[in-house]
């Protein structure tokens, strides 16, 4: 619509929702780009080659940025708002003056060459929503020194960091599983800190051009051997271990109800999830009510108690608690007759149970399972029940719950 037009100042009305493909491409005299809150879509190449644009303000209503929408734009900083759910390939490719980029967008897969050839880019932060870098993310970003990868990142695609010659260190998240031909010609790389306990799978050329004899690789405590015996990772010479500090501690269940005789397995939850901890210490405030061993709680008697766990991380001590209520084991009343009804060959009347056959085994219990009477009643023999109590009567014909009156 305005391609190649000699526009110096641009005001977009706050009624506009879509900026169409190529709408302002090659408008090389625009110095400031402000996208109002009303705009939801910036289509392909909408602001490509706006080489004099120094600032870019994207409205929070933006949802979609098309392919190469800001290709070769002159901006020096970039913040992509969280409401953006689609980024087209190469959206900010070849922005030679861009120095900082914060992609807060809500996308799981970052498309190809999103920041490729941004040769002045020094610092970049990627949204924790992102799980996959498709490829060439920072290809030939030769000034890049500081990058924050998503905490849930799983895959780093081909050439994602190829040619990032100023990059000295990189921190890989615990969730990372797959490194493709990603770090080729990162000739300045000196340190890799991997939080993954299991070594991520890496292509054979993932670190081509990197001086593996000089790079220090640090991994979680107990993981060095796994890295040193895994293809590609075993090519690095220097390894160190580190503890991932615990910043928060809780128990998988905060409140629990149990019955006498039951067991319940509790587990600890740390923040971050991959924190390194030594063997935790468990205890119960009232061991006559419930005990605990390695998180396994055993209910012993009715009452309430707190189950605790403690971990020590350096000079810090963290504790967490689970409140446990233990109740009596309930009697199974399935199949029990209603109060006062007759079971076969037995009658209950006026607090007296009478047998109508010989040699009948009868047992009487409290609802808590304590035996009151157990014996043989012959025909027309009786037993008087405790006055005013609920009792459970078992005979060969079945079980009866009665209130003795």
mmCIF file of C-alpha atoms in Angstrom:
data_model
loop_
_atom_site.group_PDB
_atom_site.id
_atom_site.type_symbol
_atom_site.label_atom_id
_atom_site.label_comp_id
_atom_site.label_asym_id
_atom_site.label_seq_id
_atom_site.Cartn_x
_atom_site.Cartn_y
_atom_site.Cartn_z
ATOM 1 C CA UNK A 1 0.000 0.000 0.000
ATOM 2 C CA UNK A 2 2.815 2.431 0.889
ATOM 3 C CA UNK A 3 5.801 0.489 -0.470
ATOM 4 C CA UNK A 4 8.772 2.680 -1.401
ATOM 5 C CA UNK A 5 6.872 5.809 -0.277
ATOM 6 C CA UNK A 6 9.073 8.533 1.234
ATOM 7 C CA UNK A 7 7.357 8.524 4.661
ATOM 8 C CA UNK A 8 9.243 9.973 7.647
ATOM 9 C CA UNK A 9 6.544 9.878 10.295
ATOM 10 C CA UNK A 10 4.020 7.087 10.605
ATOM 11 C CA UNK A 11 0.860 7.181 12.719
ATOM 12 C CA UNK A 12 -1.295 4.066 12.621
ATOM 13 C CA UNK A 13 -4.913 4.665 13.749
ATOM 14 C CA UNK A 14 -6.003 2.713 16.820
ATOM 15 C CA UNK A 15 -8.886 1.255 14.830
ATOM 16 C CA UNK A 16 -6.604 -0.833 12.608
ATOM 17 C CA UNK A 17 -6.507 -4.573 13.344
ATOM 18 C CA UNK A 18 -4.460 -5.895 10.415
ATOM 19 C CA UNK A 19 -1.349 -4.462 8.748
ATOM 20 C CA UNK A 20 -1.247 -6.249 5.428
ATOM 21 C CA UNK A 21 1.655 -7.864 3.593
ATOM 22 C CA UNK A 22 4.231 -5.396 2.359
ATOM 23 C CA UNK A 23 2.191 -2.445 3.593
ATOM 24 C CA UNK A 24 5.250 -0.323 4.473
ATOM 25 C CA UNK A 25 8.151 -2.290 3.011
ATOM 26 C CA UNK A 26 11.055 -0.227 1.700
ATOM 27 C CA UNK A 27 9.791 2.889 3.530
ATOM 28 C CA UNK A 28 13.394 3.569 4.401
ATOM 29 C CA UNK A 29 12.871 7.040 5.920
ATOM 30 C CA UNK A 30 10.553 6.045 8.790
ATOM 31 C CA UNK A 31 12.425 6.526 12.076
ATOM 32 C CA UNK A 32 9.927 5.190 14.617
ATOM 33 C CA UNK A 33 7.451 2.308 14.515
ATOM 34 C CA UNK A 34 4.637 2.340 17.082
ATOM 35 C CA UNK A 35 2.040 -0.387 16.694
ATOM 36 C CA UNK A 36 -1.209 0.476 18.544
ATOM 37 C CA UNK A 37 -3.020 -1.912 20.902
ATOM 38 C CA UNK A 38 -5.744 -2.490 18.302
ATOM 39 C CA UNK A 39 -3.425 -4.254 15.838
ATOM 40 C CA UNK A 40 -3.671 -8.043 16.056
ATOM 41 C CA UNK A 41 -1.843 -9.088 12.877
ATOM 42 C CA UNK A 42 1.284 -7.798 11.174
ATOM 43 C CA UNK A 43 1.494 -9.740 7.935
ATOM 44 C CA UNK A 44 4.475 -10.902 5.862
ATOM 45 C CA UNK A 45 7.116 -8.269 5.037
ATOM 46 C CA UNK A 46 4.858 -5.498 6.338
ATOM 47 C CA UNK A 47 7.841 -3.403 7.521
ATOM 48 C CA UNK A 48 10.682 -5.061 5.615
ATOM 49 C CA UNK A 49 13.627 -2.791 4.757
ATOM 50 C CA UNK A 50 12.487 0.064 7.025
ATOM 51 C CA UNK A 51 16.178 0.586 7.568
ATOM 52 C CA UNK A 52 15.969 3.977 9.331
ATOM 53 C CA UNK A 53 13.504 2.843 12.008
ATOM 54 C CA UNK A 54 15.418 3.064 15.304
ATOM 55 C CA UNK A 55 12.636 2.092 17.704
ATOM 56 C CA UNK A 56 9.827 -0.451 17.599
ATOM 57 C CA UNK A 57 6.951 -0.536 20.073
ATOM 58 C CA UNK A 58 4.630 -3.508 19.651
ATOM 59 C CA UNK A 59 1.161 -3.237 21.225
ATOM 60 C CA UNK A 60 0.009 -5.850 23.718
ATOM 61 C CA UNK A 61 -2.950 -6.750 21.488
ATOM 62 C CA UNK A 62 -0.658 -8.214 18.838
ATOM 63 C CA UNK A 63 -1.200 -11.928 18.148
ATOM 64 C CA UNK A 64 0.526 -12.683 14.858
ATOM 65 C CA UNK A 65 3.757 -11.544 13.194
ATOM 66 C CA UNK A 66 4.236 -12.792 9.646
ATOM 67 C CA UNK A 67 7.289 -14.014 7.767
ATOM 68 C CA UNK A 68 10.073 -11.448 7.414
ATOM 69 C CA UNK A 69 7.697 -8.823 8.779
ATOM 70 C CA UNK A 70 10.625 -6.687 9.985
ATOM 71 C CA UNK A 71 13.366 -7.992 7.690
ATOM 72 C CA UNK A 72 16.355 -5.620 7.577
ATOM 73 C CA UNK A 73 14.626 -3.167 9.910
ATOM 74 C CA UNK A 74 16.916 -0.607 11.587
ATOM 75 C CA UNK A 75 15.701 -1.137 15.177
ATOM 76 C CA UNK A 76 18.190 -1.417 18.051
ATOM 77 C CA UNK A 77 16.001 -3.200 20.616
ATOM 78 C CA UNK A 78 13.095 -5.617 20.475
ATOM 79 C CA UNK A 79 10.404 -6.853 22.862
ATOM 80 C CA UNK A 80 7.833 -9.284 21.464
ATOM 81 C CA UNK A 81 4.791 -9.332 23.803
ATOM 82 C CA UNK A 82 3.440 -12.516 25.376
ATOM 83 C CA UNK A 83 0.122 -12.329 23.510
ATOM 84 C CA UNK A 84 1.889 -13.168 20.250
ATOM 85 C CA UNK A 85 1.017 -16.781 19.425
ATOM 86 C CA UNK A 86 2.482 -16.941 15.927
ATOM 87 C CA UNK A 87 5.854 -15.853 14.606
ATOM 88 C CA UNK A 88 6.677 -16.247 10.944
ATOM 89 C CA UNK A 89 10.072 -17.458 9.743
ATOM 90 C CA UNK A 90 12.718 -14.743 9.588
ATOM 91 C CA UNK A 91 10.466 -12.172 11.240
ATOM 92 C CA UNK A 92 13.480 -10.141 12.451
ATOM 93 C CA UNK A 93 16.118 -11.523 10.120
ATOM 94 C CA UNK A 94 19.004 -9.279 9.069
ATOM 95 C CA UNK A 95 18.266 -6.452 11.541
ATOM 96 C CA UNK A 96 21.886 -5.304 11.541
ATOM 97 C CA UNK A 97 21.480 -2.656 14.288
ATOM 98 C CA UNK A 98 19.567 -4.843 16.746
ATOM 99 C CA UNK A 99 21.448 -5.160 20.056
ATOM 100 C CA UNK A 100 18.913 -6.671 22.491
ATOM 101 C CA UNK A 101 15.981 -9.018 21.921
ATOM 102 C CA UNK A 102 13.400 -10.272 24.415
ATOM 103 C CA UNK A 103 11.000 -12.752 22.840
ATOM 104 C CA UNK A 104 8.191 -13.148 25.369
ATOM 105 C CA UNK A 105 5.888 -14.715 22.759
ATOM 106 C CA UNK A 106 3.629 -17.651 23.574
ATOM 107 C CA UNK A 107 4.858 -20.141 20.979
ATOM 108 C CA UNK A 108 6.226 -23.640 21.492
ATOM 109 C CA UNK A 109 8.342 -23.716 18.339
ATOM 110 C CA UNK A 110 10.516 -20.799 17.275
ATOM 111 C CA UNK A 111 10.640 -20.725 13.452
ATOM 112 C CA UNK A 112 13.692 -20.735 11.224
ATOM 113 C CA UNK A 113 16.167 -17.809 11.011
ATOM 114 C CA UNK A 114 14.098 -15.655 13.380
ATOM 115 C CA UNK A 115 17.143 -13.498 14.307
ATOM 116 C CA UNK A 116 19.583 -14.663 11.663
ATOM 117 C CA UNK A 117 22.328 -12.263 10.627
ATOM 118 C CA UNK A 118 21.593 -9.740 13.384
ATOM 119 C CA UNK A 119 25.284 -9.023 13.577
ATOM 120 C CA UNK A 120 25.081 -6.384 16.361
ATOM 121 C CA UNK A 121 22.919 -8.534 18.648
ATOM 122 C CA UNK A 122 24.609 -8.867 22.043
ATOM 123 C CA UNK A 123 21.880 -10.121 24.367
ATOM 124 C CA UNK A 124 18.823 -12.303 23.814
ATOM 125 C CA UNK A 125 16.192 -13.829 26.060
ATOM 126 C CA UNK A 126 13.755 -16.485 24.865
ATOM 127 C CA UNK A 127 10.326 -17.176 26.350
ATOM 128 C CA UNK A 128 9.899 -20.186 28.633
ATOM 129 C CA UNK A 129 6.978 -21.231 26.415
ATOM 130 C CA UNK A 130 9.434 -22.259 23.701
ATOM 131 C CA UNK A 131 10.357 -25.952 23.480
ATOM 132 C CA UNK A 132 11.978 -26.086 20.043
ATOM 133 C CA UNK A 133 14.392 -23.856 18.128
ATOM 134 C CA UNK A 134 13.732 -24.958 14.558
ATOM 135 C CA UNK A 135 17.048 -23.747 13.184
ATOM 136 C CA UNK A 136 19.322 -20.809 12.337
ATOM 137 C CA UNK A 137 17.884 -18.905 15.284
ATOM 138 C CA UNK A 138 21.053 -16.873 15.886
ATOM 139 C CA UNK A 139 22.920 -17.840 12.733
ATOM 140 C CA UNK A 140 25.933 -15.540 12.279
ATOM 141 C CA UNK A 141 24.989 -13.294 15.207
ATOM 142 C CA UNK A 142 28.684 -12.641 15.617
ATOM 143 C CA UNK A 143 28.340 -10.175 18.549
ATOM 144 C CA UNK A 144 26.115 -12.394 20.719
ATOM 145 C CA UNK A 145 27.591 -12.836 24.204
ATOM 146 C CA UNK A 146 24.578 -13.389 26.454
ATOM 147 C CA UNK A 147 21.623 -15.672 25.750
ATOM 148 C CA UNK A 148 18.955 -17.030 28.093
ATOM 149 C CA UNK A 149 17.408 -20.228 26.798
ATOM 150 C CA UNK A 150 13.874 -21.343 27.766
ATOM 151 C CA UNK A 151 13.688 -23.403 30.960
ATOM 152 C CA UNK A 152 11.631 -26.065 29.130
ATOM 153 C CA UNK A 153 13.646 -26.195 25.899
ATOM 154 C CA UNK A 154 13.890 -29.690 24.388
ATOM 155 C CA UNK A 155 15.450 -29.262 20.924
ATOM 156 C CA UNK A 156 18.088 -26.914 19.477
ATOM 157 C CA UNK A 157 17.887 -27.063 15.692
ATOM 158 C CA UNK A 158 20.453 -26.933 12.913
ATOM 159 C CA UNK A 159 22.771 -23.915 12.866
ATOM 160 C CA UNK A 160 20.902 -22.266 15.738
ATOM 161 C CA UNK A 161 24.171 -20.714 16.976
ATOM 162 C CA UNK A 162 26.470 -21.341 14.043
ATOM 163 C CA UNK A 163 28.940 -18.494 13.639
ATOM 164 C CA UNK A 164 28.265 -16.925 17.060
ATOM 165 C CA UNK A 165 31.979 -16.311 17.456
ATOM 166 C CA UNK A 166 31.692 -13.972 20.480
ATOM 167 C CA UNK A 167 29.677 -16.460 22.544
ATOM 168 C CA UNK A 168 31.887 -17.589 25.437
ATOM 169 C CA UNK A 169 29.440 -19.551 27.546
ATOM 170 C CA UNK A 170 26.062 -21.202 27.217
ATOM 171 C CA UNK A 171 23.718 -22.687 29.835
ATOM 172 C CA UNK A 172 21.631 -25.624 28.661
ATOM 173 C CA UNK A 173 18.367 -26.344 30.565
ATOM 174 C CA UNK A 174 17.569 -29.598 32.333
ATOM 175 C CA UNK A 175 14.864 -30.459 29.796
ATOM 176 C CA UNK A 176 17.155 -30.414 26.749
ATOM 177 C CA UNK A 177 17.109 -33.693 24.813
ATOM 178 C CA UNK A 178 18.359 -32.974 21.305
ATOM 179 C CA UNK A 179 21.224 -30.826 19.956
ATOM 180 C CA UNK A 180 21.534 -30.909 16.201
ATOM 181 C CA UNK A 181 24.235 -29.178 14.110
ATOM 182 C CA UNK A 182 23.745 -26.237 16.415
ATOM 183 C CA UNK A 183 27.025 -24.730 17.639
ATOM 184 C CA UNK A 184 29.301 -24.952 14.620
ATOM 185 C CA UNK A 185 32.074 -22.383 14.426
ATOM 186 C CA UNK A 186 31.399 -20.987 17.899
ATOM 187 C CA UNK A 187 35.116 -20.423 18.102
ATOM 188 C CA UNK A 188 34.993 -18.312 21.271
ATOM 189 C CA UNK A 189 33.123 -20.896 23.358
ATOM 190 C CA UNK A 190 34.881 -21.525 26.680
ATOM 191 C CA UNK A 191 32.236 -22.975 28.967
ATOM 192 C CA UNK A 192 29.110 -25.134 28.685
ATOM 193 C CA UNK A 193 26.892 -25.574 31.726
ATOM 194 C CA UNK A 194 24.394 -28.372 31.178
ATOM 195 C CA UNK A 195 21.618 -28.891 33.713
ATOM 196 C CA UNK A 196 20.468 -32.113 32.048
ATOM 197 C CA UNK A 197 21.246 -35.124 34.217
ATOM 198 C CA UNK A 198 21.210 -37.384 31.154
ATOM 199 C CA UNK A 199 23.409 -36.064 28.315
ATOM 200 C CA UNK A 200 21.333 -34.623 25.462
ATOM 201 C CA UNK A 201 21.723 -36.440 22.153
ATOM 202 C CA UNK A 202 24.059 -34.402 19.932
ATOM 203 C CA UNK A 203 24.757 -34.621 16.204
ATOM 204 C CA UNK A 204 28.334 -35.535 15.363
ATOM 205 C CA UNK A 205 28.997 -32.030 14.014
ATOM 206 C CA UNK A 206 27.087 -30.202 16.757
ATOM 207 C CA UNK A 207 30.259 -28.498 18.002
ATOM 208 C CA UNK A 208 32.411 -28.462 14.863
ATOM 209 C CA UNK A 209 34.952 -25.668 15.051
ATOM 210 C CA UNK A 210 34.775 -25.503 18.851
ATOM 211 C CA UNK A 211 38.052 -26.154 20.684
ATOM 212 C CA UNK A 212 36.893 -29.128 22.744
ATOM 213 C CA UNK A 213 40.319 -29.429 24.340
ATOM 214 C CA UNK A 214 39.853 -26.049 26.044
ATOM 215 C CA UNK A 215 36.104 -25.877 26.788
ATOM 216 C CA UNK A 216 35.045 -26.594 30.383
ATOM 217 C CA UNK A 217 31.811 -28.544 30.687
ATOM 218 C CA UNK A 218 29.972 -28.478 34.015
ATOM 219 C CA UNK A 219 27.174 -30.941 34.711
ATOM 220 C CA UNK A 220 24.973 -31.924 37.686
ATOM 221 C CA UNK A 221 26.624 -33.836 40.481
ATOM 222 C CA UNK A 222 26.853 -37.520 39.617
ATOM 223 C CA UNK A 223 26.529 -37.044 35.835
ATOM 224 C CA UNK A 224 30.171 -36.684 34.769
ATOM 225 C CA UNK A 225 30.635 -40.352 33.867
ATOM 226 C CA UNK A 226 27.498 -40.378 31.709
ATOM 227 C CA UNK A 227 28.750 -37.373 29.710
ATOM 228 C CA UNK A 228 32.279 -38.723 29.384
ATOM 229 C CA UNK A 229 30.982 -41.966 27.875
ATOM 230 C CA UNK A 230 28.408 -40.445 25.488
ATOM 231 C CA UNK A 231 29.224 -39.702 21.815
ATOM 232 C CA UNK A 232 30.195 -36.073 21.098
ATOM 233 C CA UNK A 233 30.233 -35.182 24.823
ATOM 234 C CA UNK A 234 33.161 -37.530 25.385
ATOM 235 C CA UNK A 235 35.239 -35.379 23.029
ATOM 236 C CA UNK A 236 35.391 -32.567 25.606
ATOM 237 C CA UNK A 237 38.414 -32.764 27.852
ATOM 238 C CA UNK A 238 37.513 -30.860 31.032
ATOM 239 C CA UNK A 239 34.519 -31.707 33.214
ATOM 240 C CA UNK A 240 33.318 -30.296 36.525
ATOM 241 C CA UNK A 241 30.344 -31.071 38.746
ATOM 242 C CA UNK A 242 28.006 -28.631 40.396
ATOM 243 C CA UNK A 243 25.129 -28.715 42.826
ATOM 244 C CA UNK A 244 21.926 -27.072 41.684
ATOM 245 C CA UNK A 245 20.806 -25.048 44.742
ATOM 246 C CA UNK A 246 17.449 -25.798 46.350
ATOM 247 C CA UNK A 247 15.333 -22.649 46.566
ATOM 248 C CA UNK A 248 12.071 -24.259 47.686
ATOM 249 C CA UNK A 249 10.922 -27.489 49.326
ATOM 250 C CA UNK A 250 7.496 -29.077 49.747
ATOM 251 C CA UNK A 251 5.886 -32.511 50.134
ATOM 252 C CA UNK A 252 3.761 -34.036 47.384
ATOM 253 C CA UNK A 253 0.756 -34.117 49.765
ATOM 254 C CA UNK A 254 0.208 -31.365 52.325
ATOM 255 C CA UNK A 255 -2.768 -32.947 54.175
ATOM 256 C CA UNK A 256 -3.603 -36.633 54.362
ATOM 257 C CA UNK A 257 -6.259 -38.843 55.965
ATOM 258 C CA UNK A 258 -5.395 -42.435 56.746
ATOM 259 C CA UNK A 259 -6.908 -45.363 58.598
ATOM 260 C CA UNK A 260 -5.103 -47.562 61.103
ATOM 261 C CA UNK A 261 -2.845 -50.012 59.277
ATOM 262 C CA UNK A 262 -2.615 -48.043 56.032
ATOM 263 C CA UNK A 263 0.617 -46.854 54.426
ATOM 264 C CA UNK A 264 1.183 -43.756 52.289
ATOM 265 C CA UNK A 265 4.264 -42.886 50.211
ATOM 266 C CA UNK A 266 5.219 -39.213 50.346
ATOM 267 C CA UNK A 267 7.739 -37.622 47.981
ATOM 268 C CA UNK A 268 9.586 -34.343 48.177
ATOM 269 C CA UNK A 269 9.186 -31.579 45.592
ATOM 270 C CA UNK A 270 12.070 -29.175 45.064
ATOM 271 C CA UNK A 271 12.386 -25.844 43.346
ATOM 272 C CA UNK A 272 13.927 -25.998 40.843
ATOM 273 C CA UNK A 273 12.853 -29.518 39.946
ATOM 274 C CA UNK A 274 16.415 -30.539 39.040
ATOM 275 C CA UNK A 275 17.953 -29.285 42.288
ATOM 276 C CA UNK A 276 20.710 -31.441 43.772
ATOM 277 C CA UNK A 277 19.972 -32.720 47.272
ATOM 278 C CA UNK A 278 21.570 -35.147 49.679
ATOM 279 C CA UNK A 279 19.520 -37.832 51.423
ATOM 280 C CA UNK A 280 16.570 -36.108 53.136
ATOM 281 C CA UNK A 281 15.720 -36.632 56.813
ATOM 282 C CA UNK A 282 12.135 -37.672 57.677
ATOM 283 C CA UNK A 283 10.408 -37.745 61.071
ATOM 284 C CA UNK A 284 7.003 -37.827 62.751
ATOM 285 C CA UNK A 285 5.956 -35.587 65.636
ATOM 286 C CA UNK A 286 3.937 -38.422 67.218
ATOM 287 C CA UNK A 287 5.349 -41.845 66.462
ATOM 288 C CA UNK A 288 2.554 -43.581 68.411
ATOM 289 C CA UNK A 289 0.087 -42.281 65.791
ATOM 290 C CA UNK A 290 2.194 -42.661 62.618
ATOM 291 C CA UNK A 291 5.787 -43.426 61.715
ATOM 292 C CA UNK A 292 7.746 -42.513 58.594
ATOM 293 C CA UNK A 293 10.742 -44.082 56.864
ATOM 294 C CA UNK A 294 12.137 -42.654 53.625
ATOM 295 C CA UNK A 295 8.788 -40.956 53.041
ATOM 296 C CA UNK A 296 6.658 -44.078 53.680
ATOM 297 C CA UNK A 297 4.076 -43.270 56.370
ATOM 298 C CA UNK A 298 2.495 -46.064 58.436
ATOM 299 C CA UNK A 299 -0.670 -45.279 60.413
ATOM 300 C CA UNK A 300 -0.667 -46.895 63.869
ATOM 301 C CA UNK A 301 -3.466 -45.404 65.970
ATOM 302 C CA UNK A 302 -6.178 -42.736 65.786
ATOM 303 C CA UNK A 303 -5.069 -39.116 66.130
ATOM 304 C CA UNK A 304 -3.188 -36.333 64.353
ATOM 305 C CA UNK A 305 0.494 -35.855 63.714
ATOM 306 C CA UNK A 306 2.807 -33.889 61.430
ATOM 307 C CA UNK A 307 5.251 -35.631 59.120
ATOM 308 C CA UNK A 308 8.370 -33.565 58.396
ATOM 309 C CA UNK A 309 11.218 -33.699 55.907
ATOM 310 C CA UNK A 310 14.474 -31.743 56.023
ATOM 311 C CA UNK A 311 17.194 -31.192 53.438
ATOM 312 C CA UNK A 312 20.466 -29.358 53.947
ATOM 313 C CA UNK A 313 21.902 -27.379 51.040
ATOM 314 C CA UNK A 314 25.232 -25.874 51.963
ATOM 315 C CA UNK A 315 24.570 -23.493 54.827
ATOM 316 C CA UNK A 316 20.811 -23.557 54.251
ATOM 317 C CA UNK A 317 18.305 -25.877 55.902
ATOM 318 C CA UNK A 318 14.860 -26.328 54.360
ATOM 319 C CA UNK A 319 11.905 -28.188 55.876
ATOM 320 C CA UNK A 320 8.431 -29.168 54.701
ATOM 321 C CA UNK A 321 5.421 -30.651 56.493
ATOM 322 C CA UNK A 322 2.478 -32.932 55.809
ATOM 323 C CA UNK A 323 -0.403 -33.010 58.320
ATOM 324 C CA UNK A 324 -1.727 -36.552 58.818
ATOM 325 C CA UNK A 325 -5.034 -37.529 60.441
ATOM 326 C CA UNK A 326 -5.395 -41.210 61.356
ATOM 327 C CA UNK A 327 -8.836 -42.710 61.878
ATOM 328 C CA UNK A 328 -10.056 -46.090 63.133
ATOM 329 C CA UNK A 329 -10.298 -48.710 60.462
ATOM 330 C CA UNK A 330 -13.966 -48.787 59.444
ATOM 331 C CA UNK A 331 -16.013 -51.953 59.838
ATOM 332 C CA UNK A 332 -17.219 -53.440 56.575
ATOM 333 C CA UNK A 333 -20.994 -53.242 56.903
ATOM 334 C CA UNK A 334 -21.690 -54.566 53.418
ATOM 335 C CA UNK A 335 -24.552 -57.036 53.569
ATOM 336 C CA UNK A 336 -25.494 -56.088 57.160
ATOM 337 C CA UNK A 337 -29.156 -56.369 58.067
ATOM 338 C CA UNK A 338 -31.043 -53.376 59.446
ATOM 339 C CA UNK A 339 -31.337 -52.945 63.191
ATOM 340 C CA UNK A 340 -33.609 -55.489 64.808
ATOM 341 C CA UNK A 341 -34.177 -57.692 61.741
ATOM 342 C CA UNK A 342 -33.841 -61.449 61.965
ATOM 343 C CA UNK A 343 -30.946 -63.364 60.462
ATOM 344 C CA UNK A 344 -31.635 -66.922 59.399
ATOM 345 C CA UNK A 345 -32.052 -69.275 62.393
ATOM 346 C CA UNK A 346 -31.555 -66.366 64.828
ATOM 347 C CA UNK A 347 -33.811 -63.708 66.318
ATOM 348 C CA UNK A 348 -32.921 -60.522 68.155
ATOM 349 C CA UNK A 349 -35.567 -59.027 70.386
ATOM 350 C CA UNK A 350 -35.502 -56.753 73.450
ATOM 351 C CA UNK A 351 -31.706 -56.850 73.610
ATOM 352 C CA UNK A 352 -31.557 -60.650 73.532
ATOM 353 C CA UNK A 353 -30.211 -62.835 70.716
ATOM 354 C CA UNK A 354 -31.746 -66.309 70.520
ATOM 355 C CA UNK A 355 -30.576 -69.243 68.418
ATOM 356 C CA UNK A 356 -33.173 -71.552 66.845
ATOM 357 C CA UNK A 357 -30.771 -74.275 65.781
ATOM 358 C CA UNK A 358 -28.185 -76.338 67.625
ATOM 359 C CA UNK A 359 -24.448 -75.764 67.607
ATOM 360 C CA UNK A 360 -24.532 -72.247 66.147
ATOM 361 C CA UNK A 361 -21.314 -70.201 66.361
ATOM 362 C CA UNK A 362 -22.051 -66.589 67.345
ATOM 363 C CA UNK A 363 -19.529 -63.752 67.747
ATOM 364 C CA UNK A 364 -20.312 -60.257 69.020
ATOM 365 C CA UNK A 365 -18.061 -57.180 68.492
ATOM 366 C CA UNK A 366 -18.029 -53.466 69.146
ATOM 367 C CA UNK A 367 -17.991 -51.260 66.005
ATOM 368 C CA UNK A 368 -14.258 -50.804 66.636
ATOM 369 C CA UNK A 369 -13.695 -54.542 66.298
ATOM 370 C CA UNK A 370 -13.324 -55.470 70.008
ATOM 371 C CA UNK A 371 -14.798 -58.907 70.742
ATOM 372 C CA UNK A 372 -17.506 -58.969 73.430
ATOM 373 C CA UNK A 373 -18.628 -62.588 73.142
ATOM 374 C CA UNK A 374 -17.781 -65.638 71.094
ATOM 375 C CA UNK A 375 -19.376 -69.037 71.685
ATOM 376 C CA UNK A 376 -21.812 -71.798 70.685
ATOM 377 C CA UNK A 377 -25.559 -71.387 71.193
ATOM 378 C CA UNK A 378 -27.881 -74.374 70.846
ATOM 379 C CA UNK A 379 -31.531 -74.203 69.925
ATOM 380 C CA UNK A 380 -33.479 -71.697 72.052
ATOM 381 C CA UNK A 381 -30.385 -70.641 73.965
ATOM 382 C CA UNK A 382 -29.929 -66.880 74.309
ATOM 383 C CA UNK A 383 -27.368 -64.194 75.039
ATOM 384 C CA UNK A 384 -28.240 -60.760 76.434
ATOM 385 C CA UNK A 385 -26.521 -57.898 74.621
ATOM 386 C CA UNK A 386 -24.913 -54.950 76.473
ATOM 387 C CA UNK A 387 -27.635 -52.395 77.140
ATOM 388 C CA UNK A 388 -27.638 -49.250 74.982
ATOM 389 C CA UNK A 389 -24.667 -50.201 72.804
ATOM 390 C CA UNK A 390 -24.192 -50.690 69.076
ATOM 391 C CA UNK A 391 -22.858 -54.177 68.423
ATOM 392 C CA UNK A 392 -21.935 -56.283 65.426
ATOM 393 C CA UNK A 393 -23.181 -59.863 65.498
ATOM 394 C CA UNK A 394 -21.697 -62.530 63.251
ATOM 395 C CA UNK A 395 -23.424 -65.860 62.680
ATOM 396 C CA UNK A 396 -23.071 -68.501 59.944
ATOM 397 C CA UNK A 397 -26.085 -66.867 58.281
ATOM 398 C CA UNK A 398 -24.537 -63.396 58.074
ATOM 399 C CA UNK A 399 -23.704 -60.228 59.959
ATOM 400 C CA UNK A 400 -26.127 -57.987 61.832
ATOM 401 C CA UNK A 401 -25.661 -54.511 63.276
ATOM 402 C CA UNK A 402 -28.015 -53.776 66.182
ATOM 403 C CA UNK A 403 -28.592 -51.275 68.954
ATOM 404 C CA UNK A 404 -29.256 -53.083 72.200
ATOM 405 C CA UNK A 405 -32.299 -51.576 73.957
#
